mmCIF file of C-alpha atoms in Angstrom:
data_model
loop_
_atom_site.group_PDB
_atom_site.id
_atom_site.type_symbol
_atom_site.label_atom_id
_atom_site.label_comp_id
_atom_site.label_asym_id
_atom_site.label_seq_id
_atom_site.Cartn_x
_atom_site.Cartn_y
_atom_site.Cartn_z
ATOM 1 C CA MET A 1 250.450 109.253 120.979
ATOM 2 C CA GLY A 2 252.047 111.814 122.744
ATOM 3 C CA ARG A 3 255.481 110.496 122.240
ATOM 4 C CA VAL A 4 255.434 109.963 118.560
ATOM 5 C CA ARG A 5 253.765 113.604 118.643
ATOM 6 C CA ALA A 6 256.975 115.204 120.804
ATOM 7 C CA ALA A 7 259.582 113.231 118.649
ATOM 8 C CA HIS A 8 258.534 114.522 115.277
ATOM 9 C CA GLY A 9 258.644 117.675 116.317
ATOM 10 C CA GLY A 10 262.058 116.999 118.094
ATOM 11 C CA VAL A 11 263.412 115.674 114.998
ATOM 12 C CA SER A 12 261.745 118.473 112.782
ATOM 13 C CA ARG A 13 263.525 121.685 115.113
ATOM 14 C CA LEU A 14 267.002 119.509 114.945
ATOM 15 C CA PHE A 15 266.765 119.196 111.219
ATOM 16 C CA ALA A 16 265.870 122.869 111.004
ATOM 17 C CA PHE A 17 268.852 123.827 113.204
ATOM 18 C CA LEU A 18 271.595 122.143 110.940
ATOM 19 C CA LEU A 19 270.133 123.575 107.799
ATOM 20 C CA LEU A 20 269.939 126.956 109.104
ATOM 21 C CA PRO A 21 273.659 128.010 108.248
ATOM 22 C CA ALA A 22 272.842 126.836 104.670
ATOM 23 C CA ALA A 23 269.492 128.869 103.555
ATOM 24 C CA LEU A 24 271.301 131.990 105.148
ATOM 25 C CA SER A 25 274.131 131.569 102.526
ATOM 26 C CA LEU A 26 272.109 131.096 99.777
ATOM 27 C CA PRO A 27 270.545 134.176 97.936
ATOM 28 C CA ALA A 28 267.217 135.995 98.428
ATOM 29 C CA GLN A 29 264.882 134.876 95.819
ATOM 30 C CA GLN A 30 262.980 137.545 94.193
ATOM 31 C CA PRO A 31 259.184 136.598 93.825
ATOM 32 C CA GLU A 32 258.359 135.512 90.438
ATOM 33 C CA THR A 33 256.796 138.784 88.426
ATOM 34 C CA PRO A 34 253.527 137.336 86.473
ATOM 35 C CA VAL A 35 253.454 137.839 82.853
ATOM 36 C CA PHE A 36 250.546 138.472 81.065
ATOM 37 C CA ALA A 37 249.778 137.804 77.389
ATOM 38 C CA THR A 38 248.343 141.479 75.498
ATOM 39 C CA ASP A 39 244.715 140.916 74.375
ATOM 40 C CA VAL A 40 243.821 137.692 75.685
ATOM 41 C CA ARG A 41 240.118 138.747 76.780
ATOM 42 C CA LEU A 42 237.498 136.437 75.626
ATOM 43 C CA VAL A 43 235.119 138.363 73.310
ATOM 44 C CA THR A 44 231.403 137.405 73.308
ATOM 45 C CA LEU A 45 228.966 138.018 70.998
ATOM 46 C CA PRO A 46 225.214 137.435 71.718
ATOM 47 C CA VAL A 47 223.777 136.513 67.744
ATOM 48 C CA THR A 48 220.448 136.090 66.367
ATOM 49 C CA VAL A 49 220.108 134.220 63.213
ATOM 50 C CA LYS A 50 216.846 133.824 60.729
ATOM 51 C CA ASP A 51 216.352 132.021 57.979
ATOM 52 C CA ALA A 52 215.180 133.738 54.551
ATOM 53 C CA ASP A 53 211.739 134.397 55.417
ATOM 54 C CA GLY A 54 212.651 136.160 58.689
ATOM 55 C CA ALA A 55 212.130 133.365 61.289
ATOM 56 C CA PRO A 56 214.507 132.532 63.981
ATOM 57 C CA VAL A 57 216.894 129.565 64.028
ATOM 58 C CA GLY A 58 217.200 128.024 67.079
ATOM 59 C CA ASP A 59 218.671 124.435 66.399
ATOM 60 C CA LEU A 60 221.984 125.359 65.336
ATOM 61 C CA GLU A 61 225.628 123.522 66.437
ATOM 62 C CA ARG A 62 228.826 125.341 67.200
ATOM 63 C CA GLY A 63 230.605 123.894 64.176
ATOM 64 C CA ASP A 64 227.153 125.391 62.301
ATOM 65 C CA PHE A 65 229.154 128.990 62.648
ATOM 66 C CA GLU A 66 232.287 130.760 61.663
ATOM 67 C CA ILE A 67 233.675 133.672 63.362
ATOM 68 C CA LEU A 68 236.036 136.051 61.586
ATOM 69 C CA GLU A 69 238.143 138.799 62.917
ATOM 70 C CA ALA A 70 239.632 141.527 60.374
ATOM 71 C CA GLY A 71 239.088 138.263 57.920
ATOM 72 C CA VAL A 72 241.006 135.818 60.098
ATOM 73 C CA ALA A 73 239.029 132.469 61.205
ATOM 74 C CA ARG A 74 238.914 132.155 64.980
ATOM 75 C CA ARG A 75 237.936 129.129 66.942
ATOM 76 C CA VAL A 76 234.374 129.235 68.481
ATOM 77 C CA ALA A 77 235.640 129.034 72.350
ATOM 78 C CA VAL A 78 232.300 129.779 73.742
ATOM 79 C CA PHE A 79 229.002 128.412 72.630
ATOM 80 C CA GLU A 80 225.488 128.715 74.432
ATOM 81 C CA ARG A 81 222.538 127.877 72.230
ATOM 82 C CA ARG A 82 219.604 129.825 73.544
ATOM 83 C CA THR A 83 221.693 132.025 75.751
ATOM 84 C CA ASN A 84 220.023 132.227 79.218
ATOM 85 C CA ARG A 85 221.940 135.111 80.200
ATOM 86 C CA PRO A 86 219.750 138.178 81.533
ATOM 87 C CA LEU A 87 218.562 140.860 79.541
ATOM 88 C CA SER A 88 218.793 144.781 80.428
ATOM 89 C CA VAL A 89 216.474 146.703 78.136
ATOM 90 C CA ALA A 90 216.781 150.223 78.026
ATOM 91 C CA LEU A 91 213.387 151.368 76.796
ATOM 92 C CA MET A 92 213.565 154.687 75.158
ATOM 93 C CA LEU A 93 210.557 156.994 73.596
ATOM 94 C CA ASP A 94 211.188 159.930 71.247
ATOM 95 C CA THR A 95 208.916 162.433 72.900
ATOM 96 C CA SER A 96 210.245 165.593 70.780
ATOM 97 C CA LEU A 97 206.772 167.565 69.492
ATOM 98 C CA SER A 98 207.061 165.707 66.008
ATOM 99 C CA THR A 99 206.472 162.757 67.273
ATOM 100 C CA ALA A 100 203.388 164.213 69.803
ATOM 101 C CA ILE A 101 200.247 162.393 67.767
ATOM 102 C CA GLU A 102 201.458 158.983 68.276
ATOM 103 C CA LEU A 103 202.487 159.341 71.723
ATOM 104 C CA ARG A 104 199.869 157.956 73.003
ATOM 105 C CA TYR A 105 199.856 154.962 70.902
ATOM 106 C CA GLU A 106 203.630 154.430 71.058
ATOM 107 C CA ARG A 107 203.134 154.338 75.081
ATOM 108 C CA GLU A 108 199.965 151.226 74.599
ATOM 109 C CA SER A 109 202.166 149.428 72.428
ATOM 110 C CA ALA A 110 205.395 149.966 74.751
ATOM 111 C CA SER A 111 203.317 148.734 77.838
ATOM 112 C CA ARG A 112 202.806 145.407 76.133
ATOM 113 C CA PHE A 113 205.941 145.125 75.430
ATOM 114 C CA LEU A 114 207.426 145.078 79.051
ATOM 115 C CA LYS A 115 204.595 142.898 80.169
ATOM 116 C CA ASN A 116 205.446 139.936 77.895
ATOM 117 C CA LEU A 117 209.627 140.974 78.389
ATOM 118 C CA LEU A 118 209.216 140.207 81.714
ATOM 119 C CA GLY A 119 205.888 138.215 81.912
ATOM 120 C CA ARG A 120 206.277 134.092 80.992
ATOM 121 C CA GLY A 121 209.449 132.962 79.420
ATOM 122 C CA SER A 122 211.572 135.698 80.813
ATOM 123 C CA HIS A 123 214.791 135.321 82.904
ATOM 124 C CA PRO A 124 214.727 136.168 86.797
ATOM 125 C CA GLY A 125 217.104 138.633 86.394
ATOM 126 C CA ASP A 126 215.380 140.761 82.979
ATOM 127 C CA ARG A 127 215.076 144.095 83.630
ATOM 128 C CA ALA A 128 213.773 147.180 81.925
ATOM 129 C CA ALA A 129 214.398 150.796 82.053
ATOM 130 C CA VAL A 130 212.269 153.932 80.597
ATOM 131 C CA PHE A 131 213.744 156.760 79.617
ATOM 132 C CA SER A 132 212.531 159.536 76.969
ATOM 133 C CA PHE A 133 214.615 162.202 74.804
ATOM 134 C CA SER A 134 213.913 165.417 72.659
ATOM 135 C CA ALA A 135 216.234 168.122 73.704
ATOM 136 C CA ASP A 136 216.924 166.249 76.703
ATOM 137 C CA VAL A 137 217.411 162.941 78.121
ATOM 138 C CA GLN A 138 215.171 161.819 80.744
ATOM 139 C CA VAL A 139 215.248 158.991 82.907
ATOM 140 C CA HIS A 140 211.795 157.975 84.470
ATOM 141 C CA GLN A 141 212.868 154.805 85.647
ATOM 142 C CA ARG A 142 215.694 152.882 86.064
ATOM 143 C CA PHE A 143 216.227 149.047 85.652
ATOM 144 C CA THR A 144 213.437 147.130 87.915
ATOM 145 C CA ARG A 145 210.856 144.491 87.312
ATOM 146 C CA ASN A 146 208.303 146.066 88.807
ATOM 147 C CA ARG A 147 205.802 146.862 86.078
ATOM 148 C CA ARG A 148 203.480 149.267 87.945
ATOM 149 C CA ALA A 149 206.606 151.162 87.944
ATOM 150 C CA LEU A 150 207.243 151.077 84.280
ATOM 151 C CA GLU A 151 203.450 152.020 83.678
ATOM 152 C CA ARG A 152 203.579 155.163 86.204
ATOM 153 C CA ALA A 153 206.889 155.791 83.913
ATOM 154 C CA LEU A 154 205.227 155.895 80.710
ATOM 155 C CA GLY A 155 202.181 157.786 81.825
ATOM 156 C CA SER A 156 204.693 160.372 83.016
ATOM 157 C CA MET A 157 206.076 161.457 79.592
ATOM 158 C CA ARG A 158 204.760 164.737 77.478
ATOM 159 C CA PRO A 159 205.875 166.145 74.259
ATOM 160 C CA GLU A 160 209.212 168.702 74.670
ATOM 161 C CA SER A 161 210.926 170.397 71.761
ATOM 162 C CA GLY A 162 214.054 169.299 70.578
ATOM 163 C CA THR A 163 215.196 165.433 68.970
ATOM 164 C CA SER A 164 218.746 164.290 70.711
ATOM 165 C CA VAL A 165 218.922 160.695 69.509
ATOM 166 C CA TYR A 166 222.459 160.117 69.640
ATOM 167 C CA ASP A 167 222.447 161.736 73.199
ATOM 168 C CA ALA A 168 219.983 159.272 74.028
ATOM 169 C CA VAL A 169 222.100 156.612 72.621
ATOM 170 C CA ARG A 170 225.468 157.448 74.221
ATOM 171 C CA LEU A 171 224.152 158.122 77.365
ATOM 172 C CA ALA A 172 221.564 154.832 77.364
ATOM 173 C CA SER A 173 224.409 152.978 76.394
ATOM 174 C CA GLY A 174 226.202 154.351 79.887
ATOM 175 C CA GLU A 175 223.684 153.367 82.136
ATOM 176 C CA LEU A 176 223.802 149.887 80.564
ATOM 177 C CA ALA A 177 227.225 149.574 80.857
ATOM 178 C CA ARG A 178 226.492 148.967 84.638
ATOM 179 C CA ARG A 179 224.504 145.660 84.032
ATOM 180 C CA GLU A 180 225.638 142.370 83.840
ATOM 181 C CA GLY A 181 224.165 139.669 80.521
ATOM 182 C CA ARG A 182 222.733 141.425 77.443
ATOM 183 C CA ARG A 183 222.308 144.988 77.034
ATOM 184 C CA VAL A 184 219.722 146.093 74.908
ATOM 185 C CA ILE A 185 218.181 149.859 73.343
ATOM 186 C CA VAL A 186 214.517 149.604 71.894
ATOM 187 C CA MET A 187 213.863 153.075 70.516
ATOM 188 C CA ILE A 188 210.615 154.733 68.802
ATOM 189 C CA THR A 189 211.094 157.417 67.023
ATOM 190 C CA ASP A 190 210.513 159.420 63.980
ATOM 191 C CA GLY A 191 214.406 159.418 62.629
ATOM 192 C CA GLY A 192 215.815 162.975 62.892
ATOM 193 C CA ASP A 193 217.918 163.856 64.679
ATOM 194 C CA THR A 194 217.955 168.127 65.640
ATOM 195 C CA THR A 195 219.445 168.927 69.189
ATOM 196 C CA SER A 196 222.120 166.521 69.902
ATOM 197 C CA HIS A 197 225.451 167.399 71.405
ATOM 198 C CA TRP A 198 227.200 164.467 70.503
ATOM 199 C CA ARG A 199 227.830 162.768 67.120
ATOM 200 C CA PHE A 200 226.670 159.819 65.048
ATOM 201 C CA ALA A 201 229.936 158.421 65.859
ATOM 202 C CA ASP A 202 229.875 158.758 69.233
ATOM 203 C CA ALA A 203 227.176 156.997 69.425
ATOM 204 C CA LEU A 204 228.314 154.019 67.640
ATOM 205 C CA ARG A 205 231.520 153.877 69.856
ATOM 206 C CA ALA A 206 229.303 153.927 73.084
ATOM 207 C CA ALA A 207 227.118 151.070 71.843
ATOM 208 C CA HIS A 208 230.312 148.813 70.618
ATOM 209 C CA ASP A 209 232.290 149.806 74.036
ATOM 210 C CA HIS A 210 229.587 148.704 75.997
ATOM 211 C CA GLU A 211 228.210 145.788 73.310
ATOM 212 C CA VAL A 212 224.956 147.034 73.162
ATOM 213 C CA ALA A 213 222.265 146.335 70.558
ATOM 214 C CA ILE A 214 220.091 148.596 69.175
ATOM 215 C CA TYR A 215 216.338 148.176 67.535
ATOM 216 C CA PRO A 216 215.061 151.251 66.164
ATOM 217 C CA LEU A 217 211.165 151.238 65.126
ATOM 218 C CA ILE A 218 211.091 154.174 62.760
ATOM 219 C CA VAL A 219 207.434 155.817 62.990
ATOM 220 C CA LEU A 220 206.787 157.577 59.997
ATOM 221 C CA PRO A 221 204.731 161.011 60.858
ATOM 222 C CA ILE A 222 203.641 161.795 57.503
ATOM 223 C CA GLN A 223 202.248 159.615 54.284
ATOM 224 C CA SER A 224 204.180 161.625 52.074
ATOM 225 C CA ASP A 225 207.822 160.170 51.089
ATOM 226 C CA ALA A 226 208.930 163.745 50.684
ATOM 227 C CA GLY A 227 208.451 164.085 54.277
ATOM 228 C CA ARG A 228 210.649 161.119 55.248
ATOM 229 C CA ASN A 229 213.958 162.085 57.340
ATOM 230 C CA ARG A 230 216.134 159.809 55.152
ATOM 231 C CA GLY A 231 219.494 160.693 56.890
ATOM 232 C CA GLY A 232 217.412 160.275 60.297
ATOM 233 C CA GLU A 233 216.411 157.075 59.354
ATOM 234 C CA HIS A 234 219.557 155.636 57.588
ATOM 235 C CA ALA A 235 221.667 156.815 60.674
ATOM 236 C CA LEU A 236 219.455 154.424 62.504
ATOM 237 C CA ILE A 237 219.480 151.536 60.370
ATOM 238 C CA THR A 238 223.479 151.540 60.288
ATOM 239 C CA LEU A 239 223.690 151.879 64.475
ATOM 240 C CA ALA A 240 221.161 148.820 64.474
ATOM 241 C CA ARG A 241 223.343 146.576 61.571
ATOM 242 C CA ASN A 242 226.627 147.434 63.473
ATOM 243 C CA SER A 243 225.445 146.800 66.580
ATOM 244 C CA GLY A 244 223.571 143.456 66.089
ATOM 245 C CA GLY A 245 220.188 145.088 66.492
ATOM 246 C CA GLU A 246 217.199 145.017 63.851
ATOM 247 C CA THR A 247 215.346 148.127 62.479
ATOM 248 C CA PHE A 248 211.896 148.403 62.031
ATOM 249 C CA VAL A 249 209.848 151.036 59.707
ATOM 250 C CA GLN A 250 206.062 151.991 59.375
ATOM 251 C CA GLN A 251 203.373 154.360 59.185
ATOM 252 C CA GLY A 252 202.319 155.593 62.247
ATOM 253 C CA ALA A 253 202.137 154.127 65.896
ATOM 254 C CA GLU A 254 198.857 152.739 65.692
ATOM 255 C CA ASN A 255 200.113 148.962 66.128
ATOM 256 C CA LEU A 256 203.675 148.423 67.351
ATOM 257 C CA ASP A 257 203.040 145.383 68.400
ATOM 258 C CA VAL A 258 204.219 143.395 65.597
ATOM 259 C CA ALA A 259 207.110 145.320 65.807
ATOM 260 C CA PHE A 260 207.980 144.508 69.678
ATOM 261 C CA GLY A 261 207.193 140.749 69.222
ATOM 262 C CA GLU A 262 209.855 140.751 66.406
ATOM 263 C CA VAL A 263 212.336 142.119 68.717
ATOM 264 C CA LEU A 264 211.402 139.841 71.665
ATOM 265 C CA ARG A 265 211.445 136.686 69.230
ATOM 266 C CA ASN A 266 215.075 137.868 68.483
ATOM 267 C CA LEU A 267 216.224 138.434 71.934
ATOM 268 C CA ARG A 268 214.453 134.927 73.351
ATOM 269 C CA THR A 269 215.813 132.678 70.172
ATOM 270 C CA GLN A 270 219.774 133.991 70.746
ATOM 271 C CA TYR A 271 223.133 132.375 70.716
ATOM 272 C CA LEU A 272 226.033 133.407 72.730
ATOM 273 C CA LEU A 273 229.302 132.878 70.724
ATOM 274 C CA GLY A 274 232.367 133.803 72.266
ATOM 275 C CA PHE A 275 236.462 133.595 71.068
ATOM 276 C CA TYR A 276 239.836 134.849 71.777
ATOM 277 C CA PRO A 277 240.943 137.672 69.780
ATOM 278 C CA GLY A 278 244.330 137.210 67.788
ATOM 279 C CA THR A 279 247.576 139.490 68.385
ATOM 280 C CA GLU A 280 247.447 141.197 65.545
ATOM 281 C CA GLY A 281 247.810 145.176 66.128
ATOM 282 C CA ALA A 282 247.893 144.871 69.657
ATOM 283 C CA GLN A 283 250.320 147.096 70.613
ATOM 284 C CA THR A 284 248.088 150.065 68.986
ATOM 285 C CA LYS A 285 245.667 151.780 70.810
ATOM 286 C CA GLU A 286 242.262 152.720 69.368
ATOM 287 C CA VAL A 287 242.153 149.740 66.635
ATOM 288 C CA PHE A 288 238.925 148.590 65.603
ATOM 289 C CA ARG A 289 238.250 144.904 64.860
ATOM 290 C CA THR A 290 236.145 143.771 62.559
ATOM 291 C CA LEU A 291 233.931 141.073 62.606
ATOM 292 C CA GLU A 292 231.656 139.361 60.545
ATOM 293 C CA ILE A 293 229.386 135.879 62.091
ATOM 294 C CA ARG A 294 228.396 133.273 58.850
ATOM 295 C CA ALA A 295 225.971 130.604 59.995
ATOM 296 C CA ALA A 296 225.622 127.406 58.107
ATOM 297 C CA PRO A 297 221.757 127.644 56.687
ATOM 298 C CA ALA A 298 221.711 128.540 52.999
ATOM 299 C CA GLY A 299 220.226 132.145 52.991
ATOM 300 C CA ALA A 300 220.162 132.951 56.969
ATOM 301 C CA VAL A 301 220.679 136.216 58.102
ATOM 302 C CA VAL A 302 223.152 136.990 61.016
ATOM 303 C CA LEU A 303 221.962 140.011 63.671
ATOM 304 C CA ALA A 304 225.441 140.365 65.506
ATOM 305 C CA ARG A 305 227.524 143.735 65.985
ATOM 306 C CA SER A 306 230.241 144.262 63.203
ATOM 307 C CA GLY A 307 233.507 144.508 65.704
ATOM 308 C CA TYR A 308 235.095 145.818 68.696
ATOM 309 C CA TYR A 309 237.775 148.166 69.904
ATOM 310 C CA ALA A 310 240.803 146.224 70.805
ATOM 311 C CA ASP A 311 241.053 148.900 73.719
ATOM 312 C CA PRO A 312 238.015 148.629 75.524
ATOM 313 C CA ASP A 313 239.918 150.669 78.545
ATOM 314 C CA GLU A 314 240.244 153.537 76.396
ATOM 315 C CA MET A 315 236.464 155.009 76.606
ATOM 316 C CA ALA A 316 237.903 159.325 75.307
ATOM 317 C CA LEU A 317 234.495 159.712 73.331
ATOM 318 C CA ARG A 318 234.627 163.405 72.132
ATOM 319 C CA PRO A 319 231.594 165.847 71.413
ATOM 320 C CA ARG A 320 231.308 167.485 68.763
ATOM 321 C CA ALA A 321 231.999 171.030 69.998
ATOM 322 C CA ALA A 322 233.954 170.320 73.223
ATOM 323 C CA ARG A 323 234.355 167.309 75.768
ATOM 324 C CA ASP A 324 232.605 168.990 78.162
ATOM 325 C CA ALA A 325 229.042 169.663 76.153
ATOM 326 C CA PRO A 326 226.200 170.310 78.125
ATOM 327 C CA THR A 327 224.177 167.031 77.366
ATOM 328 C CA SER A 328 221.112 167.339 80.151
ATOM 329 C CA VAL A 329 220.354 164.250 81.951
ATOM 330 C CA ARG A 330 217.176 164.506 84.208
ATOM 331 C CA THR A 331 216.376 161.488 86.171
ATOM 332 C CA ILE A 332 212.357 161.997 87.136
ATOM 333 C CA PRO A 333 211.529 161.566 90.693
ATOM 334 C CA GLN A 334 210.399 158.019 90.956
ATOM 335 C CA ALA A 335 207.887 156.834 93.677
ATOM 336 C CA ARG A 336 209.275 154.703 96.617
ATOM 337 C CA GLY A 337 209.072 151.076 95.943
ATOM 338 C CA SER A 338 209.620 151.152 92.527
ATOM 339 C CA GLY A 339 211.120 147.823 92.845
ATOM 340 C CA GLN A 340 214.430 148.837 91.559
ATOM 341 C CA SER A 341 215.763 145.524 93.294
ATOM 342 C CA GLY A 342 213.448 143.330 91.254
ATOM 343 C CA SER A 343 212.532 141.725 94.874
ATOM 344 C CA GLU A 344 208.603 142.154 93.650
ATOM 345 C CA ALA A 345 206.853 138.907 92.364
ATOM 346 C CA THR A 346 206.166 138.812 88.684
ATOM 347 C CA PRO A 347 202.672 138.602 88.103
ATOM 348 C CA PRO A 348 201.024 136.879 86.124
ATOM 349 C CA PRO A 349 201.366 137.138 82.480
ATOM 350 C CA ALA A 350 198.209 138.814 80.312
ATOM 351 C CA LYS A 351 196.076 137.043 78.504
ATOM 352 C CA ALA A 352 197.141 136.110 75.139
ATOM 353 C CA LYS A 353 195.800 138.812 72.460
ATOM 354 C CA ARG A 354 194.988 138.208 68.569
ATOM 355 C CA SER A 355 197.414 138.976 66.506
ATOM 356 C CA GLN A 356 197.190 142.007 64.111
ATOM 357 C CA PRO A 357 194.204 142.938 63.238
ATOM 358 C CA ASP A 358 193.216 142.399 59.100
ATOM 359 C CA GLY A 359 194.217 145.297 57.067
ATOM 360 C CA MET A 360 196.662 145.857 59.354
ATOM 361 C CA ARG A 361 200.611 146.267 57.414
ATOM 362 C CA ARG A 362 203.542 144.327 58.726
ATOM 363 C CA PRO A 363 206.305 146.459 59.620
ATOM 364 C CA SER A 364 209.128 146.993 56.650
ATOM 365 C CA ILE A 365 212.141 144.926 58.196
ATOM 366 C CA VAL A 366 215.704 146.553 57.451
ATOM 367 C CA ARG A 367 217.806 143.485 57.025
ATOM 368 C CA PRO A 368 221.612 143.211 56.866
ATOM 369 C CA GLY A 369 223.116 144.092 53.332
ATOM 370 C CA ARG A 370 219.800 145.752 52.213
#
């Protein structure tokens, strides 16, 4: 065996010597430059489908969906039924003085929502964070599975002046951009923006850029219709509709559990669709491509974002007054061991509670197209 290896090596060296002059006479080959097609990134879309009565539809097949990009049909390249991709939920409470009376009820319902979100049926990678917004946007607890840390965060909120809805959406979207999987903002507010440095368009752009679905829970502070902030409500409805979320409107915050339950059902019954965009307009920066997702059942309501920007690296959002508007983001000091790594074992789920008490109204759900 030793001879065979030695002979093989000798022959190889001989051929190498004979071929060397020919190799030196050949022109040096330059490494081939790879060619990349433009705009071939996969666009993914978390999608919720509901029937005419508002119940989630969870048994559809790939062929039941149609994706239209700027009116042009695209092939459904990715299909996941009941996607199990992890959730990151930014829970945001309006702590402006106009909501001070309702804040206790909001915190109680929010606490139950977080227990259900991170309890039985949740993905091990699911996380939640707690924010408040008034004139400033405050981070009370960054993303974690630690329920005690989230409870402490809810309890640390205090009413303050001002309401910066658009700042809150934009800044929370930026926090969510660092998270993998599905990204969601659940926001409790009375709907009126009074102190934002950023505009409505900036908030919507941030949600589109970072693929964030927005679920506003609008709590009407007074019964009089004349006292409602219709402009603020309409802005929140538009943010939800264009980002793939859903809007809920109700009088008072004494029972937000039904609205929170609807949000959770939406998130637990989502499909994931993906497609490769066309090349039309790929050379143009800042082009917004509209999307329409259709589902086969007659009368089905589809919750999905309304489009995306063809150049996702262009993130030059501009505030109303100046590029460096003094939007304040304060991080509340968090106790040691707040569980940011999510290593703490998930506590057992709370016992099931009764459905809404007799006489409690179901919150109004603002569906797409209304």
